[in-house]
């Protein structure tokens, strides 16, 4: 066990965990931020997607000892002062979710996409979202919601 | 606002025999209990418990003095939309505005009756009782207002949570009437609205938990937390039927963060394994992945998918083939589909606490009663000492109708008396210890005469041993065609199989609808015209022997006219029959399941190099009255893509008695890039009671695509998944 400092959604935490613990489990088990989900643990599903300094990353593949000083944003940290982002709002209005388990990861990934490409094409969306699996296969509406938010 | 707690304990005084019960709430509100029949008699429910469907109370309406209406949802929410659809029905009949209704998830309690979220049954099973409950409440509020004003109830109307007496322009909001209404006798018969007057049902209503989901606040089973909780992994033998031979528990305890380790064996219903208790999920997983266990693999180790295929062929050969009438064109074709895993994105998990002789569980389950039964039997506790809290589910698809993970968590908690424990399955374990969709083979023989008429239709259907995955009455057209025949054989095996979305239809409809397409081409007919001809020959009354919930669907007999209507609608919307160049094609398939009628047309292209692109899917659906148009459309779109993704990419292979696939890298779910850009869903307008909708559009999606591939390339797909198939053409 060692001590690590990390900045999550603007708050600095000190955690005592084994150094190989993936960020995913530090968020979920140590900090109680359970909006970031476990789906595969090997970087294949995208359910655990967070932002490290604004870049979408899979938190199951980032050991806490390798995190360094990167600022972490999770799905809980997207809405500021209770105001949903345009993307979150589009997700609600278009009623994208079914079980919803993948959707936090989908939104984190799509948020990073829109930050890099404010008006993505279908091909951009296919490429950026290709690692985020939805077992309920809500892809039709995920695509619509990204376009809707981009137009907002 | 409500006097009803989130997880209510029904009062012992509640009369379970009366249909409705009304009582005043402490705060002056009106509480209506309704007793309803879980009416969607389903395969899963039937097989898991043989007790007859009965009436028991399981929904409670409360109307608070501020007019807020609250409803308890008996069925778990796994993405099928029940948590939104059920209160919509109530709000419609009550005549309250949607934004005044809230809903909470019920725990397992006999007072709520059957709480299974299986077989597309949540909405059809609850529709009539909820209408009755809403209409009764509304009638009593009207009576209370009429009494207040000394006018006949017949002169009063309702709108938006208000009773109106138009003649005197008086109005009273429901909240002002709760105390007086609660004192009234419950009317014995009320007339619900005429469905043609529905205002809310049939509209698009966004899911009640959407905002929680997009902000990471929706709590699933895997997100449960109890004070002082420890984390567990449970390691089982990869070979089905195997058990722990030996393990060094001292070694297990040396892994970082591990607090305890023990073997669980000899508990009824529980597969032997090693429990690892740690201070975090990660530390439990790490130890579980690195621990050396000696397994006693048992006899199951000799099983393999390869060997099953040989046995299937041998069974078919031994059975011999039927003969096709002299002069008719004869077709023989073998179709095969593999085992599938459920792969719910939330892996199986359960949190449990054993304290003061009571097991309390927080569990993502589709059938809480079966979990409770497993635990009572396995641990020898009375049902009253096993409490199940139902959480939101990260996908169901039939997986969480079985509850072995609940028993594992409860057994671990039992050992750790006083300490709550969260058991989470690693994804690898989730793949290796599923109840798989059964594999299956169809050995078809068909004959068409010179006029293109089907004169012989025979199928020998083979699958591994197991209750689930049989042919539902053979599926259309076997269920209706005189002289057609289905024989079936089972291969002796001990692979755990179970319910997978649209059980009995998910693979078989692909095979049958593909073979029908073969027959159409052999007959030299357009597949649409050919299927319409087959439908035209169906007698109006349900044919004898086309029974069960079968191809005839669970909603009773097969109504050919409904199938014709959806087929024509799909054909019109998809522009069926427009000539296309080689490399492009359309395919169609139909399915009747859970009482619904579905026709799907796929538009695809295949490049000369063999790369498949699905451009568009068009579905026409008759599912009775649509409760929530938004979630209904979402369900149909998702289930079509689910069916196509499985047929395209997915298989579970058995090797040495265990599953070869371990994670999503070798079980590649459909992703965004392969999802068609256009997925159109058209519902046939209907005022008939709603049917199930979470499953019936899945089975016909894959054959529509495969038939379209044939139209584009002339290549017939007879083995799933087809990702490796050579589709090149020139
Ligand atoms: S849990 Fe990280 S990608 Fe699946
Ligand atoms: S909504 Fe269920 S996994 Fe995406």
Short mmCIF file of C-alpha atoms and ligand atoms in Angstrom, two decimals, chain A residues 96-103 106 133-138 142, chain B residues 78-79 345 394-395 397, ligand 2:
data_model
loop_
_atom_site.label_atom_id
_atom_site.label_comp_id
_atom_site.label_asym_id
_atom_site.label_seq_id
_atom_site.Cartn_x
_atom_site.Cartn_y
_atom_site.Cartn_z
CA UNK A 96 -31.03 7.40 -25.63
CA UNK A 97 -30.58 5.04 -22.71
CA UNK A 98 -31.96 1.60 -22.23
CA UNK A 99 -30.26 -0.09 -19.27
CA UNK A 100 -27.95 2.92 -19.18
CA UNK A 101 -24.89 1.05 -17.94
CA UNK A 102 -22.66 2.05 -20.86
CA UNK A 103 -23.98 5.57 -21.20
CA UNK A 106 -20.46 6.93 -24.10
CA UNK A 133 -19.86 -0.91 -26.60
CA UNK A 134 -23.55 -0.76 -25.84
CA UNK A 135 -24.98 -4.20 -25.12
CA UNK A 136 -28.49 -2.75 -25.54
CA UNK A 137 -27.37 -1.46 -28.96
CA UNK A 138 -28.64 2.10 -28.59
CA UNK A 142 -26.32 7.84 -29.56
CA UNK B 78 -33.16 -3.32 -17.02
CA UNK B 79 -33.62 -0.99 -19.95
CA UNK B 345 -22.52 -5.05 -19.68
CA UNK B 394 -27.18 -3.15 -16.32
CA UNK B 395 -28.92 -5.30 -18.91
CA UNK B 397 -31.53 -10.38 -21.77
S1 LIG C 2 -27.81 1.15 -22.61
FE1 LIG C 2 -27.45 -0.87 -21.88
S2 LIG C 2 -25.38 -1.19 -22.39
FE2 LIG C 2 -25.83 0.68 -23.34
#
